[in-house]
Amino acid sequence: MMKIEGCTAIVTGGNRGIGLGFVEELLNQGAARVYVASRVLADAQAIVARDPARVVAVELDVTKPEQVAAAAAACKDATLVVNNAGLCTMERLYDTDDKDAARREMEVNFFGPLEMSRAFAPVISGNGGGTIINVLSAGGIVAVPEMGGYSPSKFASRAASNCLRAELAPLGVHVAALIVGSVETRMAAHVKNVAQSQPVDIAKAGLWAAARGIDEHDTDPHAIQVRAHQARDPKGLEKAMAKRVSTPRKA
């Protein structure tokens, strides 16, 4: 259980998309301070300007351990971490000319949150306990071949969330996994014929789950639909996902 009002949070990828939605909603719900983590500090200045007394920009690339360590040292009052930074290249695993794409996606989507959890768990624990929120994907409960390495990286991060939840519970740190479906963001611009939720709606759902100590939460109608389809017909859903991949370019 966590109280959002009065908390101090750091949001990775907080300058746009779902991350920005979290920053805005944290401020709306009375967070004492929000660190907006962005790979480029200048990209966070617009949100800092909205409430400079409570919003602080932090330079952070989650694939760089030295920057993660520096962020943990700078944000010593954090009680909530939102691991939102993500990468989706839409490069397939086999039919691709960029064989390093899946590796990059794992670095951001799996190793990034893992490194953040390792660095910030002691900080959160030292501040009396709190929560780590991992922003995951419906592509992490159902394999989506057209998304290439993104889907496996979210599967891995979901498993890591479960493992870390067990490890960090004695420290007073809860790990909440958010299953996110289709959201109106730049990353999801390729999604067609699916109603898209707004980033702030995902943030509201995520903070609601964190405040209640929920382990895993489907944040939007699309995620709920995917979960339901998987429950009633997992093989049928797998085949439906497979049909979305066009004829391979490679022999």
mmCIF file of N, CA, C and O in Angstrom, residues 46-119:
data_model
loop_
_atom_site.group_PDB
_atom_site.id
_atom_site.type_symbol
_atom_site.label_atom_id
_atom_site.label_comp_id
_atom_site.label_asym_id
_atom_site.label_seq_id
_atom_site.Cartn_x
_atom_site.Cartn_y
_atom_site.Cartn_z
ATOM 1 N N ALA A 46 10.069 21.706 -20.640
ATOM 2 C CA ALA A 46 8.687 22.197 -20.756
ATOM 3 C C ALA A 46 7.844 21.745 -19.569
ATOM 4 O O ALA A 46 7.064 22.535 -19.016
ATOM 5 N N ILE A 47 8.002 20.489 -19.169
ATOM 6 C CA ILE A 47 7.223 19.999 -18.025
ATOM 7 C C ILE A 47 7.759 20.576 -16.728
ATOM 8 O O ILE A 47 6.994 20.870 -15.802
ATOM 9 N N VAL A 48 9.053 20.805 -16.629
ATOM 10 C CA VAL A 48 9.627 21.437 -15.433
ATOM 11 C C VAL A 48 9.048 22.836 -15.253
ATOM 12 O O VAL A 48 8.727 23.266 -14.132
ATOM 13 N N ALA A 49 8.895 23.543 -16.365
ATOM 14 C CA ALA A 49 8.397 24.918 -16.306
ATOM 15 C C ALA A 49 6.969 25.007 -15.780
ATOM 16 O O ALA A 49 6.551 26.059 -15.284
ATOM 17 N N ARG A 50 6.223 23.923 -15.853
ATOM 18 C CA ARG A 50 4.842 23.953 -15.372
ATOM 19 C C ARG A 50 4.785 24.080 -13.853
ATOM 20 O O ARG A 50 3.847 24.668 -13.305
ATOM 21 N N ASP A 51 5.756 23.482 -13.171
ATOM 22 C CA ASP A 51 5.737 23.505 -11.715
ATOM 23 C C ASP A 51 7.173 23.352 -11.205
ATOM 24 O O ASP A 51 7.545 22.316 -10.655
ATOM 25 N N PRO A 52 8.006 24.375 -11.383
ATOM 26 C CA PRO A 52 9.420 24.268 -11.029
ATOM 27 C C PRO A 52 9.680 23.996 -9.556
ATOM 28 O O PRO A 52 10.763 23.535 -9.188
ATOM 29 N N ALA A 53 8.713 24.243 -8.697
ATOM 30 C CA ALA A 53 8.887 23.972 -7.274
ATOM 31 C C ALA A 53 8.840 22.480 -6.976
ATOM 32 O O ALA A 53 9.397 22.022 -5.973
ATOM 33 N N ARG A 54 8.187 21.722 -7.854
ATOM 34 C CA ARG A 54 8.022 20.285 -7.584
ATOM 35 C C ARG A 54 8.646 19.382 -8.641
ATOM 36 O O ARG A 54 8.812 18.179 -8.393
ATOM 37 N N VAL A 55 8.969 19.906 -9.807
ATOM 38 C CA VAL A 55 9.459 19.068 -10.907
ATOM 39 C C VAL A 55 10.942 19.344 -11.148
ATOM 40 O O VAL A 55 11.354 20.498 -11.292
ATOM 41 N N VAL A 56 11.711 18.270 -11.210
ATOM 42 C CA VAL A 56 13.153 18.373 -11.414
ATOM 43 C C VAL A 56 13.557 17.473 -12.580
ATOM 44 O O VAL A 56 13.158 16.297 -12.639
ATOM 45 N N ALA A 57 14.319 18.017 -13.515
ATOM 46 C CA ALA A 57 14.788 17.225 -14.657
ATOM 47 C C ALA A 57 16.057 16.466 -14.277
ATOM 48 O O ALA A 57 16.937 16.996 -13.595
ATOM 49 N N VAL A 58 16.120 15.209 -14.723
ATOM 50 C CA VAL A 58 17.287 14.369 -14.472
ATOM 51 C C VAL A 58 17.722 13.740 -15.794
ATOM 52 O O VAL A 58 16.902 13.145 -16.498
ATOM 53 N N GLU A 59 18.995 13.884 -16.126
ATOM 54 C CA GLU A 59 19.509 13.245 -17.337
ATOM 55 C C GLU A 59 19.694 11.755 -17.064
ATOM 56 O O GLU A 59 20.412 11.377 -16.140
ATOM 57 N N LEU A 60 19.054 10.928 -17.863
ATOM 58 C CA LEU A 60 19.125 9.496 -17.595
ATOM 59 C C LEU A 60 18.835 8.667 -18.838
ATOM 60 O O LEU A 60 17.756 8.741 -19.408
ATOM 61 N N ASP A 61 19.809 7.882 -19.222
ATOM 62 C CA ASP A 61 19.655 6.834 -20.218
ATOM 63 C C ASP A 61 19.734 5.525 -19.435
ATOM 64 O O ASP A 61 20.770 5.205 -18.855
ATOM 65 N N VAL A 62 18.639 4.779 -19.391
ATOM 66 C CA VAL A 62 18.585 3.595 -18.518
ATOM 67 C C VAL A 62 19.516 2.480 -18.976
ATOM 68 O O VAL A 62 19.716 1.509 -18.237
ATOM 69 N N THR A 63 20.089 2.600 -20.165
ATOM 70 C CA THR A 63 21.046 1.586 -20.623
ATOM 71 C C THR A 63 22.465 1.901 -20.162
ATOM 72 O O THR A 63 23.386 1.133 -20.455
ATOM 73 N N LYS A 64 22.644 3.002 -19.454
ATOM 74 C CA LYS A 64 23.970 3.396 -18.984
ATOM 75 C C LYS A 64 24.013 3.299 -17.460
ATOM 76 O O LYS A 64 23.494 4.175 -16.756
ATOM 77 N N PRO A 65 24.630 2.246 -16.930
ATOM 78 C CA PRO A 65 24.648 2.032 -15.477
ATOM 79 C C PRO A 65 25.184 3.216 -14.684
ATOM 80 O O PRO A 65 24.706 3.494 -13.578
ATOM 81 N N GLU A 66 26.163 3.933 -15.238
ATOM 82 C CA GLU A 66 26.718 5.063 -14.503
ATOM 83 C C GLU A 66 25.699 6.187 -14.347
ATOM 84 O O GLU A 66 25.668 6.884 -13.316
ATOM 85 N N GLN A 67 24.818 6.350 -15.342
ATOM 86 C CA GLN A 67 23.778 7.366 -15.232
ATOM 87 C C GLN A 67 22.686 6.920 -14.267
ATOM 88 O O GLN A 67 22.109 7.739 -13.548
ATOM 89 N N VAL A 68 22.387 5.631 -14.253
ATOM 90 C CA VAL A 68 21.405 5.107 -13.295
ATOM 91 C C VAL A 68 21.910 5.314 -11.871
ATOM 92 O O VAL A 68 21.175 5.763 -10.984
ATOM 93 N N ALA A 69 23.183 5.004 -11.644
ATOM 94 C CA ALA A 69 23.769 5.189 -10.319
ATOM 95 C C ALA A 69 23.751 6.662 -9.908
ATOM 96 O O ALA A 69 23.451 7.000 -8.753
ATOM 97 N N ALA A 70 24.060 7.532 -10.856
ATOM 98 C CA ALA A 70 24.056 8.963 -10.570
ATOM 99 C C ALA A 70 22.650 9.456 -10.237
ATOM 100 O O ALA A 70 22.461 10.296 -9.345
ATOM 101 N N ALA A 71 21.656 8.919 -10.934
ATOM 102 C CA ALA A 71 20.271 9.305 -10.662
ATOM 103 C C ALA A 71 19.856 8.869 -9.261
ATOM 104 O O ALA A 71 19.193 9.615 -8.532
ATOM 105 N N ALA A 72 20.241 7.655 -8.863
ATOM 106 C CA ALA A 72 19.906 7.167 -7.531
ATOM 107 C C ALA A 72 20.559 8.026 -6.452
ATOM 108 O O ALA A 72 19.968 8.286 -5.396
ATOM 109 N N ALA A 73 21.779 8.478 -6.729
ATOM 110 C CA ALA A 73 22.482 9.334 -5.776
ATOM 111 C C ALA A 73 21.845 10.715 -5.686
ATOM 112 O O ALA A 73 21.815 11.336 -4.610
ATOM 113 N N ALA A 74 21.323 11.200 -6.814
ATOM 114 C CA ALA A 74 20.720 12.536 -6.848
ATOM 115 C C ALA A 74 19.295 12.548 -6.304
ATOM 116 O O ALA A 74 18.843 13.556 -5.749
ATOM 117 N N CYS A 75 18.599 11.431 -6.460
ATOM 118 C CA CYS A 75 17.181 11.361 -6.063
ATOM 119 C C CYS A 75 17.050 10.560 -4.767
ATOM 120 O O CYS A 75 16.336 9.556 -4.704
ATOM 121 N N LYS A 76 17.719 11.012 -3.734
ATOM 122 C CA LYS A 76 17.806 10.255 -2.484
ATOM 123 C C LYS A 76 16.498 10.215 -1.702
ATOM 124 O O LYS A 76 16.381 9.445 -0.740
ATOM 125 N N ASP A 77 15.525 11.033 -2.095
ATOM 126 C CA ASP A 77 14.248 11.070 -1.381
ATOM 127 C C ASP A 77 13.162 10.264 -2.093
ATOM 128 O O ASP A 77 11.995 10.307 -1.692
ATOM 129 N N ALA A 78 13.509 9.514 -3.131
ATOM 130 C CA ALA A 78 12.505 8.794 -3.919
ATOM 131 C C ALA A 78 11.824 7.686 -3.125
ATOM 132 O O ALA A 78 12.475 6.935 -2.385
ATOM 133 N N THR A 79 10.520 7.595 -3.275
ATOM 134 C CA THR A 79 9.737 6.494 -2.703
ATOM 135 C C THR A 79 8.939 5.757 -3.778
ATOM 136 O O THR A 79 8.318 4.742 -3.501
ATOM 137 N N LEU A 80 8.965 6.289 -4.990
ATOM 138 C CA LEU A 80 8.245 5.677 -6.109
ATOM 139 C C LEU A 80 9.091 5.793 -7.370
ATOM 140 O O LEU A 80 9.560 6.879 -7.711
ATOM 141 N N VAL A 81 9.283 4.671 -8.039
ATOM 142 C CA VAL A 81 9.987 4.639 -9.323
ATOM 143 C C VAL A 81 9.018 4.143 -10.383
ATOM 144 O O VAL A 81 8.389 3.096 -10.209
ATOM 145 N N VAL A 82 8.900 4.890 -11.462
ATOM 146 C CA VAL A 82 8.087 4.451 -12.600
ATOM 147 C C VAL A 82 9.032 4.133 -13.746
ATOM 148 O O VAL A 82 9.590 5.029 -14.380
ATOM 149 N N ASN A 83 9.225 2.840 -13.984
ATOM 150 C CA ASN A 83 10.082 2.384 -15.089
ATOM 151 C C ASN A 83 9.257 2.382 -16.373
ATOM 152 O O ASN A 83 8.617 1.392 -16.732
ATOM 153 N N ASN A 84 9.280 3.520 -17.039
ATOM 154 C CA ASN A 84 8.458 3.703 -18.236
ATOM 155 C C ASN A 84 9.259 3.715 -19.534
ATOM 156 O O ASN A 84 8.732 3.358 -20.590
ATOM 157 N N ALA A 85 10.528 4.120 -19.485
ATOM 158 C CA ALA A 85 11.316 4.220 -20.718
ATOM 159 C C ALA A 85 11.257 2.916 -21.496
ATOM 160 O O ALA A 85 11.426 1.831 -20.933
ATOM 161 N N GLY A 86 11.002 3.018 -22.790
ATOM 162 C CA GLY A 86 10.878 1.806 -23.603
ATOM 163 C C GLY A 86 11.327 2.021 -25.033
ATOM 164 O O GLY A 86 11.450 3.162 -25.499
ATOM 165 N N LEU A 87 11.579 0.910 -25.709
ATOM 166 C CA LEU A 87 12.007 0.956 -27.105
ATOM 167 C C LEU A 87 11.280 -0.128 -27.883
ATOM 168 O O LEU A 87 11.235 -1.292 -27.465
ATOM 169 N N CYS A 88 10.691 0.271 -29.000
ATOM 170 C CA CYS A 88 10.049 -0.674 -29.909
ATOM 171 C C CYS A 88 10.482 -0.334 -31.328
ATOM 172 O O CYS A 88 10.105 0.705 -31.872
ATOM 173 N N THR A 89 11.299 -1.186 -31.914
ATOM 174 C CA THR A 89 11.836 -0.903 -33.243
ATOM 175 C C THR A 89 10.938 -1.421 -34.363
ATOM 176 O O THR A 89 11.105 -1.021 -35.513
ATOM 177 N N MET A 90 10.012 -2.326 -34.019
ATOM 178 C CA MET A 90 9.164 -3.000 -35.018
ATOM 179 C C MET A 90 10.000 -3.796 -36.022
ATOM 180 O O MET A 90 9.570 -4.041 -37.144
ATOM 181 N N GLU A 91 11.198 -4.182 -35.614
ATOM 182 C CA GLU A 91 12.021 -5.072 -36.432
ATOM 183 C C GLU A 91 11.748 -6.510 -35.994
ATOM 184 O O GLU A 91 11.741 -6.820 -34.816
ATOM 185 N N ARG A 92 11.522 -7.375 -36.970
ATOM 186 C CA ARG A 92 11.233 -8.774 -36.633
ATOM 187 C C ARG A 92 12.493 -9.487 -36.163
ATOM 188 O O ARG A 92 13.608 -8.993 -36.308
ATOM 189 N N LEU A 93 12.288 -10.666 -35.582
ATOM 190 C CA LEU A 93 13.417 -11.427 -35.058
ATOM 191 C C LEU A 93 14.240 -12.082 -36.161
ATOM 192 O O LEU A 93 15.473 -12.108 -36.103
ATOM 193 N N TYR A 94 13.573 -12.591 -37.200
ATOM 194 C CA TYR A 94 14.278 -13.263 -38.299
ATOM 195 C C TYR A 94 14.346 -12.391 -39.543
ATOM 196 O O TYR A 94 15.424 -12.151 -40.094
ATOM 197 N N ASP A 95 13.196 -11.903 -39.962
ATOM 198 C CA ASP A 95 13.102 -11.158 -41.216
ATOM 199 C C ASP A 95 13.487 -9.697 -40.982
ATOM 200 O O ASP A 95 12.642 -8.799 -40.956
ATOM 201 N N THR A 96 14.765 -9.452 -40.768
ATOM 202 C CA THR A 96 15.233 -8.111 -40.464
ATOM 203 C C THR A 96 16.624 -7.870 -41.031
ATOM 204 O O THR A 96 17.422 -8.806 -41.165
ATOM 205 N N ASP A 97 16.890 -6.618 -41.340
ATOM 206 C CA ASP A 97 18.238 -6.229 -41.751
ATOM 207 C C ASP A 97 19.011 -5.615 -40.584
ATOM 208 O O ASP A 97 20.160 -5.236 -40.728
ATOM 209 N N ASP A 98 18.332 -5.508 -39.431
ATOM 210 C CA ASP A 98 18.949 -4.933 -38.234
ATOM 211 C C ASP A 98 18.971 -5.999 -37.139
ATOM 212 O O ASP A 98 18.077 -6.073 -36.297
ATOM 213 N N LYS A 99 19.990 -6.819 -37.158
ATOM 214 C CA LYS A 99 20.060 -7.935 -36.216
ATOM 215 C C LYS A 99 20.326 -7.501 -34.784
ATOM 216 O O LYS A 99 20.181 -8.299 -33.860
ATOM 217 N N ASP A 100 20.718 -6.264 -34.582
ATOM 218 C CA ASP A 100 20.966 -5.768 -33.232
ATOM 219 C C ASP A 100 19.728 -5.136 -32.593
ATOM 220 O O ASP A 100 19.758 -4.743 -31.428
ATOM 221 N N ALA A 101 18.628 -5.038 -33.345
ATOM 222 C CA ALA A 101 17.434 -4.366 -32.837
ATOM 223 C C ALA A 101 16.903 -5.049 -31.582
ATOM 224 O O ALA A 101 16.586 -4.387 -30.588
ATOM 225 N N ALA A 102 16.795 -6.367 -31.619
ATOM 226 C CA ALA A 102 16.265 -7.086 -30.462
ATOM 227 C C ALA A 102 17.164 -6.918 -29.241
ATOM 228 O O ALA A 102 16.676 -6.817 -28.111
ATOM 229 N N ARG A 103 18.460 -6.867 -29.462
ATOM 230 C CA ARG A 103 19.390 -6.652 -28.348
ATOM 231 C C ARG A 103 19.166 -5.270 -27.719
ATOM 232 O O ARG A 103 19.177 -5.119 -26.485
ATOM 233 N N ARG A 104 18.969 -4.266 -28.551
ATOM 234 C CA ARG A 104 18.722 -2.913 -28.026
ATOM 235 C C ARG A 104 17.414 -2.864 -27.247
ATOM 236 O O ARG A 104 17.321 -2.190 -26.209
ATOM 237 N N GLU A 105 16.413 -3.557 -27.751
ATOM 238 C CA GLU A 105 15.135 -3.584 -27.046
ATOM 239 C C GLU A 105 15.266 -4.260 -25.684
ATOM 240 O O GLU A 105 14.674 -3.807 -24.686
ATOM 241 N N MET A 106 16.047 -5.320 -25.603
ATOM 242 C CA MET A 106 16.292 -5.967 -24.315
ATOM 243 C C MET A 106 17.048 -5.038 -23.374
ATOM 244 O O MET A 106 16.767 -4.987 -22.172
ATOM 245 N N GLU A 107 17.996 -4.297 -23.890
ATOM 246 C CA GLU A 107 18.768 -3.384 -23.057
ATOM 247 C C GLU A 107 17.870 -2.339 -22.407
ATOM 248 O O GLU A 107 18.012 -2.018 -21.218
ATOM 249 N N VAL A 108 16.942 -1.785 -23.189
ATOM 250 C CA VAL A 108 16.058 -0.740 -22.667
ATOM 251 C C VAL A 108 14.924 -1.339 -21.842
ATOM 252 O O VAL A 108 14.654 -0.895 -20.714
ATOM 253 N N ASN A 109 14.240 -2.339 -22.374
ATOM 254 C CA ASN A 109 12.985 -2.819 -21.804
ATOM 255 C C ASN A 109 13.151 -3.838 -20.684
ATOM 256 O O ASN A 109 12.261 -3.996 -19.855
ATOM 257 N N PHE A 110 14.282 -4.552 -20.655
ATOM 258 C CA PHE A 110 14.526 -5.528 -19.599
ATOM 259 C C PHE A 110 15.642 -5.087 -18.654
ATOM 260 O O PHE A 110 15.435 -4.904 -17.459
ATOM 261 N N PHE A 111 16.833 -4.862 -19.206
ATOM 262 C CA PHE A 111 17.965 -4.525 -18.349
ATOM 263 C C PHE A 111 17.822 -3.130 -17.752
ATOM 264 O O PHE A 111 18.318 -2.877 -16.647
ATOM 265 N N GLY A 112 17.149 -2.213 -18.460
ATOM 266 C CA GLY A 112 16.937 -0.874 -17.922
ATOM 267 C C GLY A 112 16.158 -0.890 -16.616
ATOM 268 O O GLY A 112 16.634 -0.387 -15.585
ATOM 269 N N PRO A 113 14.943 -1.453 -16.609
ATOM 270 C CA PRO A 113 14.186 -1.541 -15.354
ATOM 271 C C PRO A 113 14.898 -2.351 -14.279
ATOM 272 O O PRO A 113 14.789 -2.038 -13.084
ATOM 273 N N LEU A 114 15.625 -3.395 -14.696
ATOM 274 C CA LEU A 114 16.367 -4.188 -13.718
ATOM 275 C C LEU A 114 17.432 -3.342 -13.033
ATOM 276 O O LEU A 114 17.571 -3.359 -11.802
ATOM 277 N N GLU A 115 18.194 -2.588 -13.823
ATOM 278 C CA GLU A 115 19.242 -1.745 -13.260
ATOM 279 C C GLU A 115 18.644 -0.655 -12.368
ATOM 280 O O GLU A 115 19.187 -0.338 -11.293
ATOM 281 N N MET A 116 17.520 -0.078 -12.783
ATOM 282 C CA MET A 116 16.835 0.920 -11.966
ATOM 283 C C MET A 116 16.373 0.324 -10.645
ATOM 284 O O MET A 116 16.491 0.962 -9.581
ATOM 285 N N SER A 117 15.856 -0.886 -10.687
ATOM 286 C CA SER A 117 15.386 -1.545 -9.464
ATOM 287 C C SER A 117 16.542 -1.804 -8.508
ATOM 288 O O SER A 117 16.425 -1.594 -7.294
ATOM 289 N N ARG A 118 17.659 -2.260 -9.035
ATOM 290 C CA ARG A 118 18.832 -2.512 -8.197
ATOM 291 C C ARG A 118 19.339 -1.230 -7.546
ATOM 292 O O ARG A 118 19.747 -1.227 -6.387
ATOM 293 N N ALA A 119 19.321 -0.148 -8.310
ATOM 294 C CA ALA A 119 19.852 1.109 -7.805
ATOM 295 C C ALA A 119 18.907 1.797 -6.825
ATOM 296 O O ALA A 119 19.358 2.395 -5.834
#
